[in-house]
PDB file of C-alpha atoms in Angstrom:
ATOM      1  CA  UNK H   1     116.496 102.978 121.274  1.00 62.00           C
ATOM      2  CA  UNK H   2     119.259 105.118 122.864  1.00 80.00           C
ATOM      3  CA  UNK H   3     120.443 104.426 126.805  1.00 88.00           C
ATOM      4  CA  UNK H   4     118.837 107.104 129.266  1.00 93.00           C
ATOM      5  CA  UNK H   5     121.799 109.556 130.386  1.00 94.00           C
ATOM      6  CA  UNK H   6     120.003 108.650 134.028  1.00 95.00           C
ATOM      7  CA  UNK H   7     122.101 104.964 133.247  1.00 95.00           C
ATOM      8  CA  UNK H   8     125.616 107.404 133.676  1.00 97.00           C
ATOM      9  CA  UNK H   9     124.558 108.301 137.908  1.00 97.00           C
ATOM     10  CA  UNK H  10     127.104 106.844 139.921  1.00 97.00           C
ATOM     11  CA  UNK H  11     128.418 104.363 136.695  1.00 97.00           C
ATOM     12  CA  UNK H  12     132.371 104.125 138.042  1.00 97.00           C
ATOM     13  CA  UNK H  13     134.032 104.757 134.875  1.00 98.00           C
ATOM     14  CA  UNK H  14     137.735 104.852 133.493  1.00 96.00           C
ATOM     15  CA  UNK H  15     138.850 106.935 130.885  1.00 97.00           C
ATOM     16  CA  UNK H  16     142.419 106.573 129.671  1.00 95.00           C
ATOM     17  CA  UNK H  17     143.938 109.214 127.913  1.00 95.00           C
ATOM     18  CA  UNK H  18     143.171 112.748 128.173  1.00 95.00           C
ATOM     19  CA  UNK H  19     143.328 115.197 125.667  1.00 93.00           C
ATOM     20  CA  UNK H  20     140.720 116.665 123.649  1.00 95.00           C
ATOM     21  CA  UNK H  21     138.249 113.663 123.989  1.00 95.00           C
ATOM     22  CA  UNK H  22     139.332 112.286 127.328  1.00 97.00           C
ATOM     23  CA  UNK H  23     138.369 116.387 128.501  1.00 98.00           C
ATOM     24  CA  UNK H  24     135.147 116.495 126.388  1.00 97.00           C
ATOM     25  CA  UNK H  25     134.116 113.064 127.744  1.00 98.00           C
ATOM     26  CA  UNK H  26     134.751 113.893 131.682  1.00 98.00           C
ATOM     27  CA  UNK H  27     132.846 116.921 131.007  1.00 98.00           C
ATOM     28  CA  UNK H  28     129.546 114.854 129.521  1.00 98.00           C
ATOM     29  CA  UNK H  29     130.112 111.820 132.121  1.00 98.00           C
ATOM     30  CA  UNK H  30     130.614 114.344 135.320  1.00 98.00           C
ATOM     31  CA  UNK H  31     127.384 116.737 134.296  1.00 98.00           C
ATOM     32  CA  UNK H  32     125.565 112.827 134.196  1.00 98.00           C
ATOM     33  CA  UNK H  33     126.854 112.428 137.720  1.00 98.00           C
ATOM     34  CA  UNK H  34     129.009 109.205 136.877  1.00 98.00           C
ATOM     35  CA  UNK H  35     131.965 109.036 139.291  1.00 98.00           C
ATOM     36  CA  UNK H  36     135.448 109.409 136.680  1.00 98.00           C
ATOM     37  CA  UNK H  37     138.871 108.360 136.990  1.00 97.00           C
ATOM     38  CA  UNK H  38     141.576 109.754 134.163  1.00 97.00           C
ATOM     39  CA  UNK H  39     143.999 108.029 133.274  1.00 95.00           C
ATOM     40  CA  UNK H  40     147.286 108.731 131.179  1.00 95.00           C
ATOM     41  CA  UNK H  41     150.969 107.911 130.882  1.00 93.00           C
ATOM     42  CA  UNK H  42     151.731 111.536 130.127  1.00 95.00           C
ATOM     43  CA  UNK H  43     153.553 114.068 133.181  1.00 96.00           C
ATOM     44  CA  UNK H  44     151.434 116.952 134.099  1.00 96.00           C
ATOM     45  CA  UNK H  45     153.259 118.968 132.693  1.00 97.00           C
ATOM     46  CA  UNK H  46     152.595 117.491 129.430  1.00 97.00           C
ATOM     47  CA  UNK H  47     148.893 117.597 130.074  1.00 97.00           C
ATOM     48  CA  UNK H  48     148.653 121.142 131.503  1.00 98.00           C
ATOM     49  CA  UNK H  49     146.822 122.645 128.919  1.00 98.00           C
ATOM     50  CA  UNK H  50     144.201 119.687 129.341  1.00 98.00           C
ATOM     51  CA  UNK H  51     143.993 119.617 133.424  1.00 98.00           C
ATOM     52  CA  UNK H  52     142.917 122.800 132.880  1.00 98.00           C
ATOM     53  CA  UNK H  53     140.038 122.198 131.454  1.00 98.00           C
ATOM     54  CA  UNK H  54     138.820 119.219 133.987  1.00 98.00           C
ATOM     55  CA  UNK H  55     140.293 121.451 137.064  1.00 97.00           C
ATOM     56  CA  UNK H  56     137.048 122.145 138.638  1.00 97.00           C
ATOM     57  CA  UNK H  57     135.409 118.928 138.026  1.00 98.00           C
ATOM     58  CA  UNK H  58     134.693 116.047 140.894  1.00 98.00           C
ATOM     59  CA  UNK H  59     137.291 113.377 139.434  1.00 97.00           C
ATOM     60  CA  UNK H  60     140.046 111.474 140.140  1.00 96.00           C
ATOM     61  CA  UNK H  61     143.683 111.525 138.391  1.00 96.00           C
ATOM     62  CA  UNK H  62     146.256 108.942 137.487  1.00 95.00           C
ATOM     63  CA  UNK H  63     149.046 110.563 135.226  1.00 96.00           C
ATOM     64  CA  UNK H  64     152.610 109.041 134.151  1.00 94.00           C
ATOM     65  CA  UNK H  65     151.385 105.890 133.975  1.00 87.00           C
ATOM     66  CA  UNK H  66     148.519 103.139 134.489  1.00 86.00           C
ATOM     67  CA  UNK H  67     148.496 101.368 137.302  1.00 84.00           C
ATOM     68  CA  UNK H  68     146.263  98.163 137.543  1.00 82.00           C
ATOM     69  CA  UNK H  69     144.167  99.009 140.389  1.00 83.00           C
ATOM     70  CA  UNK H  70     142.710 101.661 139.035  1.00 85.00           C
ATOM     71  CA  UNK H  71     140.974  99.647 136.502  1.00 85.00           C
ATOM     72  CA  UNK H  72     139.542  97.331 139.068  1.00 82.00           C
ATOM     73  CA  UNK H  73     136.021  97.874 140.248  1.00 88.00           C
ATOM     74  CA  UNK H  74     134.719  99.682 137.101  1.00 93.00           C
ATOM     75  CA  UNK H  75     131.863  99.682 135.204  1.00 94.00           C
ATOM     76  CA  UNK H  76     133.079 101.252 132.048  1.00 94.00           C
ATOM     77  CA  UNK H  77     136.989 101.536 130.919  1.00 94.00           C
ATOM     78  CA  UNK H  78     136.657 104.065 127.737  1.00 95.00           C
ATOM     79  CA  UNK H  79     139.619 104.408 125.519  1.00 92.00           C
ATOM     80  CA  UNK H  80     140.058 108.171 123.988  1.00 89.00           C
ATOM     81  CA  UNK H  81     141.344 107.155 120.239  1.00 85.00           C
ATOM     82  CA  UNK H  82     145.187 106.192 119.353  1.00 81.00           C
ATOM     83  CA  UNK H  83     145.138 104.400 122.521  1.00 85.00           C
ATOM     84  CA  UNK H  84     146.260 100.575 121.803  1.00 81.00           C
ATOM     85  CA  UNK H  85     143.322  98.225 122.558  1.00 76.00           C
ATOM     86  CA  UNK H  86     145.105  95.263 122.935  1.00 79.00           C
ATOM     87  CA  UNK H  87     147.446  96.262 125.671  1.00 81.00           C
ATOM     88  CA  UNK H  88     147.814  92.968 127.902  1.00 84.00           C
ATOM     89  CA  UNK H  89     146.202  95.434 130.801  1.00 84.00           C
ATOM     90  CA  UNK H  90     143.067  95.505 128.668  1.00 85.00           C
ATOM     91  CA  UNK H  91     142.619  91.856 127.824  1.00 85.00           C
ATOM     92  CA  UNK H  92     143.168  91.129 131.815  1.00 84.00           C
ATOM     93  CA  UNK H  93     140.123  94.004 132.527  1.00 86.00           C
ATOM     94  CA  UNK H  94     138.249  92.222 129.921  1.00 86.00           C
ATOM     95  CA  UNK H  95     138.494  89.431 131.498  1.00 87.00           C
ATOM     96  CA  UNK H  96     137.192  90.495 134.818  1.00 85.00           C
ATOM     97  CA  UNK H  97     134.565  91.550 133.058  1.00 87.00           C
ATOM     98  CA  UNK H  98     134.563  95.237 132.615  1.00 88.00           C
ATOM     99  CA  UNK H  99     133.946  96.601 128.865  1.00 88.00           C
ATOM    100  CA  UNK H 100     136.350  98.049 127.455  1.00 90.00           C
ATOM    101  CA  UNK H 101     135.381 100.419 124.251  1.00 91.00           C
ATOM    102  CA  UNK H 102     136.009 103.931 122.739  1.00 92.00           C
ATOM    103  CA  UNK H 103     134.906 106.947 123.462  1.00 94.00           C
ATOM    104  CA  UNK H 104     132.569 106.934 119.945  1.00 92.00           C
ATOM    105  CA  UNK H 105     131.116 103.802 120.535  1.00 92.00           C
ATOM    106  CA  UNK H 106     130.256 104.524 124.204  1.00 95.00           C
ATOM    107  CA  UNK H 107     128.901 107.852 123.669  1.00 95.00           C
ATOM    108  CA  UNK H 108     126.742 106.660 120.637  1.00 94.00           C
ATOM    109  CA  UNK H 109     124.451 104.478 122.745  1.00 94.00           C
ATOM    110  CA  UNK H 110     123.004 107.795 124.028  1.00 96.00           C
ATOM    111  CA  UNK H 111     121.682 109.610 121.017  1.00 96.00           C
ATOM    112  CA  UNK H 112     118.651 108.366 118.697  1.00 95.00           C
ATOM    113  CA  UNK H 113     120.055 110.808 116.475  1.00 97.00           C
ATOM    114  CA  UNK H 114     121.221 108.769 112.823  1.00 97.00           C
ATOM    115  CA  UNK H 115     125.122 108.772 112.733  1.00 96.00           C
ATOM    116  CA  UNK H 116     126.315 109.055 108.993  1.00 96.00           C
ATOM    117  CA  UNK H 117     129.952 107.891 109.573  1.00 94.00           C
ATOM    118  CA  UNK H 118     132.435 108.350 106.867  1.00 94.00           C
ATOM    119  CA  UNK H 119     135.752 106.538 106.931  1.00 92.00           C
ATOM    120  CA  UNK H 120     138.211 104.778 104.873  1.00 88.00           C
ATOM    121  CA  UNK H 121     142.156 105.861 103.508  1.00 86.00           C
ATOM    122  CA  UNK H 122     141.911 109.236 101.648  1.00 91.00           C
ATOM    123  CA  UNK H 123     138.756 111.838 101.571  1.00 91.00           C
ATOM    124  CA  UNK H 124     137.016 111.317 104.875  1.00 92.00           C
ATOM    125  CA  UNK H 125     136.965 115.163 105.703  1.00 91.00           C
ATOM    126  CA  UNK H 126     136.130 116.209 102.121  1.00 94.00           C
ATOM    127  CA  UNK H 127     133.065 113.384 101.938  1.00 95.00           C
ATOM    128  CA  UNK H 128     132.070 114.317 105.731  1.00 94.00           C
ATOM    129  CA  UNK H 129     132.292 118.351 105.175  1.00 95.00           C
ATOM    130  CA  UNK H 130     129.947 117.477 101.464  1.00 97.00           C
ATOM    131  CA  UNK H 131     127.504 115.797 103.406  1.00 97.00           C
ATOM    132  CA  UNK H 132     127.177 118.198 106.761  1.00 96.00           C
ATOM    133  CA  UNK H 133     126.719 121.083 103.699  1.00 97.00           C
ATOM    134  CA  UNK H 134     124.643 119.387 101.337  1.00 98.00           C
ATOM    135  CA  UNK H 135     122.372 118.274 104.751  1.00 98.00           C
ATOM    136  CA  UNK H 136     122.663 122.073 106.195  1.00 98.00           C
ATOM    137  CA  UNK H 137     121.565 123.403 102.243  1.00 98.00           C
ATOM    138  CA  UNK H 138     118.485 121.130 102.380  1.00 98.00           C
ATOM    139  CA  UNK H 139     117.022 122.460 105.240  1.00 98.00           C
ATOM    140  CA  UNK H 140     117.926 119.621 108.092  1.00 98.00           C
ATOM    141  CA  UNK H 141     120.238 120.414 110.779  1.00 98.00           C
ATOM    142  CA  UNK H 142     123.718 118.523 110.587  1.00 98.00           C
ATOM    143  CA  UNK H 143     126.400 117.898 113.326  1.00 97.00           C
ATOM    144  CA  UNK H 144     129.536 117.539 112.324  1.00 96.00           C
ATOM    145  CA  UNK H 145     132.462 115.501 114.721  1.00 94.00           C
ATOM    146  CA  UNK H 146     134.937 113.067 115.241  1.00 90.00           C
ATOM    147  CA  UNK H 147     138.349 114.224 113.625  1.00 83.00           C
ATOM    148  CA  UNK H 148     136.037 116.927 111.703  1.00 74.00           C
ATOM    149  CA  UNK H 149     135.546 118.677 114.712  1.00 82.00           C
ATOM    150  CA  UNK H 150     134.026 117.594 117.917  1.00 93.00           C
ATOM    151  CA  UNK H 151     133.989 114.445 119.875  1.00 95.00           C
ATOM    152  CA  UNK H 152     130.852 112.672 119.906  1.00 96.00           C
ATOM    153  CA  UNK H 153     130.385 113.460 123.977  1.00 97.00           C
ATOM    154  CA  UNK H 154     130.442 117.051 123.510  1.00 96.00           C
ATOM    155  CA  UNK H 155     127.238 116.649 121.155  1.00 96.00           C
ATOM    156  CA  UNK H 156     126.165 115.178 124.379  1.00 97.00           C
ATOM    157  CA  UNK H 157     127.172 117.005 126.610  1.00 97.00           C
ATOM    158  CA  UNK H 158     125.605 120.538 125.003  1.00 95.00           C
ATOM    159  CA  UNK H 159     122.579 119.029 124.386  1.00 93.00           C
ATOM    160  CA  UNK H 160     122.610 119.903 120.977  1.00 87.00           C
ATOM    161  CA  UNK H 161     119.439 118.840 118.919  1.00 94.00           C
ATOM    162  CA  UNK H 162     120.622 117.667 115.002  1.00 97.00           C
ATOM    163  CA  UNK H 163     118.965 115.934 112.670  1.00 98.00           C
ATOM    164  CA  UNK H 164     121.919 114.396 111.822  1.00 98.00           C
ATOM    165  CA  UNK H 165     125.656 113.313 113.421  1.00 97.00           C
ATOM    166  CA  UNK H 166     128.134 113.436 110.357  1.00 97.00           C
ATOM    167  CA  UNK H 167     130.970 111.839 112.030  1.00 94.00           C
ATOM    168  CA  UNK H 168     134.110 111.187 110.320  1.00 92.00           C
ATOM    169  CA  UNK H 169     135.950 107.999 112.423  1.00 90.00           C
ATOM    170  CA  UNK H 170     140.011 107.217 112.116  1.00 81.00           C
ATOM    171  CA  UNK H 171     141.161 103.993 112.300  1.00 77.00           C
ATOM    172  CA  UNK H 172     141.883 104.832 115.724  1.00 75.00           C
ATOM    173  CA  UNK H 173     138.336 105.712 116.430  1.00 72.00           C
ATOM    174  CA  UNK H 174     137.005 102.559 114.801  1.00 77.00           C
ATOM    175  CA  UNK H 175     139.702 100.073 116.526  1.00 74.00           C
ATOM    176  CA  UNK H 176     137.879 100.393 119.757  1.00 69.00           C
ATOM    177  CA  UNK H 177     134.240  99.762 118.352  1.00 75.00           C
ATOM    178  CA  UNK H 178     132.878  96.465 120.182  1.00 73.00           C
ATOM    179  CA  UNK H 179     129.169  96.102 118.749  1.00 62.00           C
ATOM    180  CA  UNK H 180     127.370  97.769 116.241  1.00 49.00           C
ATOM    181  CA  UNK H 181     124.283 100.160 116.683  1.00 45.00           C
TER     182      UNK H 181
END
């Protein structure tokens, strides 16, 4: 049983690093009227291509660095992957007891949709493209994401109908996974 995207209104959560999924997840959190805070160590002029993309949304912006505070007072911190989990900053949040997870994880609590993930050393984007084409060939309708294409929020946040999510999840993507669904 998947969380109602109703849970998200006016949830104050944290994202920390921006990019591809820390856009693609302040788009999906935003439209589900959560109140978002970015956060990354990177200039803005490093992150202009990125700020574009979240210009017109209702959120808040911390850039060139991460500044305790800011991680006060929140329901949700979500790390985008490659960000280091256990950062003493995290660990302190943790104990104040805010959750701190990853962007998959989070966003996986809202679909009843069956993830197939695929990871491991060597072949995850050959195994995860076989299985989107052999599901796609039988008739079903697949999803591919994670490093083979999309983040898991901007399933979400189209409101794209699969059949099934064929994820494939780094190392990076997996360090932040707290529970299991």
């Amino acid at each position: 049983m998947s969380l109602e995207l109703s849970y998200l209104k006016d949830k104050q959560i944290l994202i920390v690093g921006l990019a591809k999924t820390g856009v693609s997840l302040a788009h999906f959190l935003v439209k589900n009227g959560a109140k978002v805070t970015i956060s990354d160590h990177k200039s803005e002029a490093e992150l202009a291509r990125y700020l574009e993309q979240v210009k017109d949304l209702p959120l808040q912006l911390e850039l060139e660095g991460h500044a305790p505070k800011s991680f006060l007072n929140k329901h949700h911190v979500i790390l985008s992957p490659g960000i280091p989990s256990h950062l003493k900053l995290f660990e302190y949040i943790k104990a104040q007891g805010v959750e701190v997870t990853g962007e998959f994880e989070f966003c996986a609590r809202f679909t009843d949709t069956p993830l197939l993930v695929v990871t491991g050393t060597n072949g995850k984007t050959t195994t995860a493209d076989l299985i989107y084409r052999s599901l796609k060939e039988s008739g079903k309708s697949p999803w591919a994401g994670g490093n083979f294409g999309e983040p898991l929020s901007r399933y979400l946040y189209e409101g794209e109908k699969a059949d099934f999510l064929v994820i494939e999840a780094s190392s990076f993507m997996l360090e932040h996974i707290n529970h299991t669904t």
